[in-house]
Amino acid sequence: MPRQLGELEDAVMTRVWQWNRPVTVREVLEDLQQERSIAYTTVMTVMDNLHQKGWVRREVDGRAYRYTAVSTRAAYSAALMNEAWSQSDNPAAALVAFFGMMSPEQRESLQAAVRIVQADEGGDGPGAAGR
C-alpha cells in the first residue's frame, strides 16, 4: 500500500500525471516556479525520492533523466481509499459515512463506477436484473 504523498511530492506527481509523458526536472521546476519559489536541487531530490519509492521510472536522456509515472492518479487515489476503508472496525458504517459526505455528482460517479464493475464481472452483481 502506498503511503500518502507529501505536499511537494503531490505537486510534482500532479504534473507528471497531467502531462502523461516523460518529463525532466527542469520542466517540472519551471512549472512549479509559476506558483512558488523553489530550487532546482529541491525538485531533483523530490523526483529522485519518487523514483526510489517506485512512483516514477526514469531513463537517461543526454545529461538528464526523463521521468514517467508508474501508475495513474486514479490508481493512487483508489489505493488510499482502500487503505482507509480497510482500517475501519466497521467498514459498512465507514462507507455510509463516506457516501453521506459525497456531493450528488460524486454519488452519480460512484453509481456509474459500480455499473461498470458489475458489467465487467458479467452482470452477476446486484442491479444486473435492472439493466
XYZ file of N, CA and C in Angstrom:
393
model
N 0.845 -1.196 0.000
C 0.000 0.000 0.000
C 0.871 1.233 0.000
N 0.635 2.128 -0.927
C 1.426 3.359 -0.945
C 0.999 4.280 0.189
N 1.972 4.960 0.740
C 1.626 5.976 1.732
C 1.216 7.232 0.985
N 0.509 8.096 1.683
C 0.063 9.336 1.054
C 1.280 10.188 0.700
N 1.229 10.788 -0.475
C 2.310 11.659 -0.915
C 2.340 12.923 -0.076
N 3.536 13.449 0.162
C 3.675 14.734 0.826
C 3.253 15.849 -0.122
N 3.173 17.072 0.388
C 2.681 18.197 -0.413
C 3.515 18.422 -1.675
N 4.831 18.459 -1.548
C 5.682 18.701 -2.713
C 5.714 17.486 -3.635
N 5.721 16.287 -3.060
C 5.647 15.078 -3.888
C 4.364 15.085 -4.718
N 3.263 15.474 -4.086
C 1.988 15.522 -4.799
C 2.023 16.568 -5.906
N 2.631 17.718 -5.634
C 2.721 18.769 -6.658
C 3.526 18.282 -7.859
N 4.601 17.551 -7.604
C 5.420 17.017 -8.688
C 4.650 15.930 -9.439
N 4.069 14.981 -8.701
C 3.348 13.886 -9.351
C 2.137 14.397 -10.124
N 1.494 15.448 -9.643
C 0.355 16.023 -10.374
C 0.788 16.419 -11.771
N 1.941 17.029 -11.892
C 2.436 17.429 -13.214
C 2.785 16.212 -14.067
N 3.439 15.235 -13.467
C 3.808 14.029 -14.217
C 2.542 13.336 -14.724
N 1.530 13.234 -13.858
C 0.269 12.603 -14.273
C -0.454 13.433 -15.333
N -0.539 14.737 -15.141
C -1.261 15.584 -16.089
C -0.604 15.585 -17.459
N 0.699 15.690 -17.484
C 1.399 15.768 -18.769
C 1.426 14.420 -19.481
N 1.405 13.331 -18.721
C 1.321 11.981 -19.277
C 2.361 11.722 -20.365
N 3.591 12.153 -20.078
C 4.722 11.922 -20.976
C 5.989 12.003 -20.140
N 7.105 11.527 -20.649
C 8.358 11.660 -19.897
C 8.705 13.139 -19.683
N 9.064 13.489 -18.441
C 9.365 14.874 -18.096
C 10.743 14.975 -17.448
N 11.329 16.158 -17.565
C 12.621 16.421 -16.928
C 12.411 17.223 -15.647
N 13.424 17.219 -14.813
C 13.405 18.036 -13.605
C 13.193 19.496 -13.991
N 13.875 19.958 -15.028
C 13.781 21.359 -15.461
C 12.340 21.734 -15.818
N 11.636 20.849 -16.536
C 10.243 21.138 -16.908
C 9.356 21.268 -15.676
N 9.515 20.346 -14.745
C 8.718 20.387 -13.522
C 9.067 21.633 -12.716
N 10.345 21.921 -12.611
C 10.802 23.117 -11.892
C 10.160 24.379 -12.455
N 10.239 24.551 -13.764
C 9.708 25.768 -14.389
C 8.214 25.909 -14.151
N 7.488 24.795 -14.161
C 6.059 24.869 -13.909
C 5.777 25.182 -12.440
N 6.503 24.541 -11.533
C 6.316 24.808 -10.108
C 6.658 26.251 -9.753
N 7.648 26.816 -10.428
C 8.074 28.184 -10.126
C 7.011 29.215 -10.469
N 6.013 28.839 -11.227
C 4.911 29.754 -11.519
C 4.052 30.011 -10.283
N 4.120 29.100 -9.310
C 3.294 29.272 -8.114
C 4.083 29.345 -6.817
N 5.380 29.058 -6.853
C 6.187 29.124 -5.634
C 7.654 29.275 -5.985
N 8.420 29.750 -5.027
C 9.869 29.842 -5.197
C 10.461 28.505 -4.767
N 11.185 27.876 -5.674
C 11.732 26.550 -5.386
C 13.012 26.356 -6.165
N 13.963 25.645 -5.580
C 15.272 25.428 -6.194
C 15.272 24.169 -7.058
N 16.115 24.193 -8.076
C 16.292 23.035 -8.958
C 16.651 21.800 -8.134
N 17.582 21.954 -7.191
C 18.041 20.803 -6.408
C 16.919 20.215 -5.555
N 15.983 21.038 -5.118
C 14.848 20.536 -4.346
C 13.965 19.651 -5.213
N 13.654 20.116 -6.408
C 12.822 19.332 -7.325
C 13.557 18.054 -7.725
N 14.854 18.161 -7.976
C 15.642 16.986 -8.344
C 15.608 15.944 -7.220
N 15.738 16.398 -5.978
C 15.709 15.480 -4.835
C 14.340 14.817 -4.706
N 13.276 15.592 -4.861
C 11.923 15.032 -4.767
C 11.710 13.992 -5.859
N 12.139 14.294 -7.070
C 11.942 13.341 -8.172
C 12.794 12.090 -7.977
N 13.987 12.251 -7.435
C 14.817 11.090 -7.120
C 14.143 10.248 -6.027
N 13.596 10.906 -5.010
C 12.886 10.183 -3.954
C 11.678 9.436 -4.513
N 10.939 10.087 -5.404
C 9.786 9.423 -6.029
C 10.242 8.211 -6.837
N 11.387 8.307 -7.466
C 11.947 7.159 -8.199
C 12.309 6.038 -7.224
N 12.967 6.391 -6.133
C 13.367 5.384 -5.142
C 12.155 4.689 -4.518
N 11.054 5.433 -4.380
C 9.830 4.881 -3.792
C 8.982 4.117 -4.805
N 9.367 4.152 -6.074
C 8.647 3.397 -7.089
C 7.486 4.127 -7.740
N 7.359 5.424 -7.532
C 6.281 6.193 -8.138
C 6.563 6.540 -9.590
N 7.840 6.737 -9.925
C 8.235 7.068 -11.296
C 9.394 6.177 -11.721
N 9.484 5.969 -13.022
C 10.676 5.319 -13.582
C 11.433 6.413 -14.317
N 12.699 6.195 -14.546
C 13.475 7.218 -15.247
C 14.408 6.593 -16.253
N 14.659 7.367 -17.312
C 15.584 6.964 -18.358
C 16.531 8.119 -18.622
N 17.780 7.766 -18.895
C 18.773 8.797 -19.190
C 18.479 9.395 -20.559
N 18.555 10.723 -20.630
C 18.376 11.458 -21.878
C 19.458 12.538 -21.907
N 20.577 12.231 -22.535
C 21.710 13.159 -22.521
C 22.301 13.215 -21.130
N 22.321 14.424 -20.560
C 22.866 14.584 -19.217
C 21.776 14.643 -18.148
N 20.560 14.393 -18.536
C 19.429 14.471 -17.594
C 18.648 13.161 -17.619
N 17.709 13.067 -16.708
C 16.768 11.957 -16.689
C 15.416 12.454 -17.180
N 14.669 11.551 -17.775
C 13.261 11.796 -18.091
C 12.469 10.827 -17.210
N 11.503 11.383 -16.506
C 10.707 10.624 -15.538
C 9.303 10.369 -16.086
N 8.783 9.164 -15.816
C 7.447 8.759 -16.250
C 6.739 8.113 -15.068
N 5.459 8.404 -14.897
C 4.678 7.811 -13.809
C 4.562 6.305 -13.995
N 4.637 5.579 -12.894
C 4.493 4.127 -12.920
C 3.021 3.736 -12.951
N 2.160 4.513 -12.272
C 0.722 4.243 -12.304
C -0.029 5.568 -12.414
N -1.327 5.485 -12.431
C -2.157 6.676 -12.640
C -2.560 7.331 -11.321
N -3.016 8.557 -11.412
C -3.566 9.259 -10.235
C -4.773 8.487 -9.714
N -5.589 7.948 -10.617
C -6.773 7.195 -10.198
C -6.380 5.967 -9.371
N -5.341 5.255 -9.801
C -4.886 4.074 -9.058
C -4.353 4.476 -7.683
N -3.651 5.594 -7.616
C -3.138 6.109 -6.340
C -4.307 6.451 -5.413
N -5.283 7.171 -5.919
C -6.440 7.555 -5.107
C -7.198 6.320 -4.628
N -7.373 5.360 -5.505
C -8.086 4.135 -5.137
C -7.345 3.386 -4.029
N -6.032 3.326 -4.122
C -5.250 2.632 -3.092
C -5.374 3.334 -1.741
N -5.377 4.661 -1.745
C -5.546 5.404 -0.492
C -6.931 5.158 0.111
N -7.969 5.180 -0.740
C -9.326 4.936 -0.240
C -9.452 3.519 0.311
N -8.877 2.555 -0.392
C -8.943 1.166 0.063
C -8.243 0.994 1.403
N -7.088 1.626 1.557
C -6.349 1.531 2.815
C -7.153 2.135 3.959
N -7.729 3.309 3.742
C -8.518 3.958 4.794
C -9.729 3.092 5.157
N -10.408 2.569 4.163
C -11.589 1.741 4.404
C -11.229 0.454 5.138
N -10.125 -0.170 4.748
C -9.748 -1.451 5.358
C -9.307 -1.300 6.812
N -8.978 -0.097 7.241
C -8.567 0.120 8.631
C -9.747 0.352 9.561
N -10.948 0.448 9.018
C -12.135 0.693 9.834
C -12.536 -0.575 10.573
N -13.015 -0.408 11.809
C -13.525 -1.568 12.542
C -14.965 -1.890 12.132
N -15.589 -0.976 11.362
C -16.941 -1.199 10.855
C -16.987 -0.668 9.420
N -16.518 -1.453 8.449
C -16.445 -0.977 7.067
C -17.773 -0.480 6.497
N -18.872 -1.125 6.836
C -20.166 -0.688 6.309
C -20.508 0.707 6.824
N -20.301 0.949 8.101
C -20.581 2.273 8.669
C -19.652 3.325 8.068
N -18.407 2.948 7.831
C -17.457 3.887 7.226
C -17.919 4.267 5.823
N -18.413 3.289 5.062
C -18.908 3.582 3.716
C -20.148 4.470 3.753
N -21.051 4.189 4.671
C -22.262 5.013 4.782
C -21.870 6.454 5.105
N -20.930 6.630 6.041
C -20.483 7.981 6.391
C -19.803 8.649 5.198
N -18.992 7.893 4.467
C -18.302 8.426 3.291
C -19.307 8.847 2.227
N -20.287 7.997 1.949
C -21.299 8.329 0.950
C -22.083 9.573 1.366
N -22.313 9.719 2.668
C -23.018 10.889 3.173
C -22.258 12.184 2.952
N -20.954 12.104 2.819
C -20.112 13.291 2.576
C -20.059 13.667 1.100
N -20.514 12.758 0.242
C -20.387 12.972 -1.196
C -21.428 13.962 -1.717
N -21.030 14.680 -2.743
C -21.970 15.548 -3.457
C -22.837 14.662 -4.353
N -23.953 15.189 -4.821
C -24.786 14.403 -5.755
C -23.995 13.956 -6.988
N -23.112 14.809 -7.486
C -22.301 14.448 -8.663
C -21.352 13.293 -8.335
N -20.777 13.312 -7.132
C -19.884 12.226 -6.734
C -20.659 10.922 -6.585
N -21.861 10.996 -6.033
C -22.678 9.778 -5.910
C -23.055 9.234 -7.284
N -23.347 10.119 -8.240
C -23.632 9.667 -9.608
C -22.411 8.975 -10.205
N -21.222 9.522 -9.956
C -19.985 8.897 -10.439
C -19.792 7.527 -9.800
N -20.092 7.430 -8.514
C -19.987 6.153 -7.811
C -20.947 5.129 -8.416
N -22.180 5.534 -8.666
C -23.158 4.619 -9.253
C -22.705 4.168 -10.646
N -22.154 5.077 -11.421
C -21.648 4.714 -12.749
C -20.491 3.728 -12.623
N -19.614 3.942 -11.651
C -18.473 3.046 -11.453
C -18.945 1.652 -11.048
N -19.946 1.579 -10.177
C -20.494 0.276 -9.761
C -21.081 -0.443 -10.967
N -21.807 0.284 -11.825
C -22.367 -0.345 -13.031
C -21.255 -0.896 -13.926
N -20.168 -0.165 -14.061
C -19.044 -0.617 -14.895
C -18.428 -1.885 -14.320
N -18.209 -1.904 -13.006
C -17.617 -3.085 -12.366
C -18.550 -4.280 -12.509
N -19.832 -4.055 -12.321
C -20.788 -5.156 -12.461
C -20.809 -5.684 -13.890
N -20.737 -4.806 -14.864
C -20.717 -5.242 -16.264
C -19.451 -6.036 -16.556
N -18.327 -5.596 -15.982
C -17.059 -6.309 -16.182
C -17.074 -7.689 -15.534
N -17.892 -7.855 -14.498
C -17.985 -9.142 -13.800
C -19.038 -10.049 -14.437
N -19.587 -9.640 -15.538
C -20.582 -10.480 -16.211
C -21.991 -10.215 -15.753
N -22.179 -9.166 -14.977
C -23.530 -8.789 -14.580
C -24.131 -9.625 -13.489
N -23.309 -10.327 -12.662
C -23.905 -11.109 -11.586
C -24.228 -10.309 -10.346
N -23.807 -9.079 -10.266
C -23.983 -8.293 -9.045
C -25.383 -7.759 -8.920
N -25.665 -7.144 -7.737
C -26.982 -6.559 -7.550
C -27.240 -5.489 -8.596
N -28.418 -5.413 -9.051
C -28.769 -4.411 -10.048
C -28.617 -4.915 -11.475
N -28.063 -6.107 -11.654
C -27.873 -6.641 -13.004
C -29.211 -6.891 -13.681
N -30.212 -7.277 -12.897
C -31.515 -7.557 -13.471
C -32.184 -6.297 -14.011
N -31.790 -5.130 -13.476
C -32.386 -3.892 -13.901
C -31.803 -3.329 -15.178
N -30.854 -4.016 -15.763
C -30.234 -3.489 -16.995
C -30.989 -3.936 -18.213
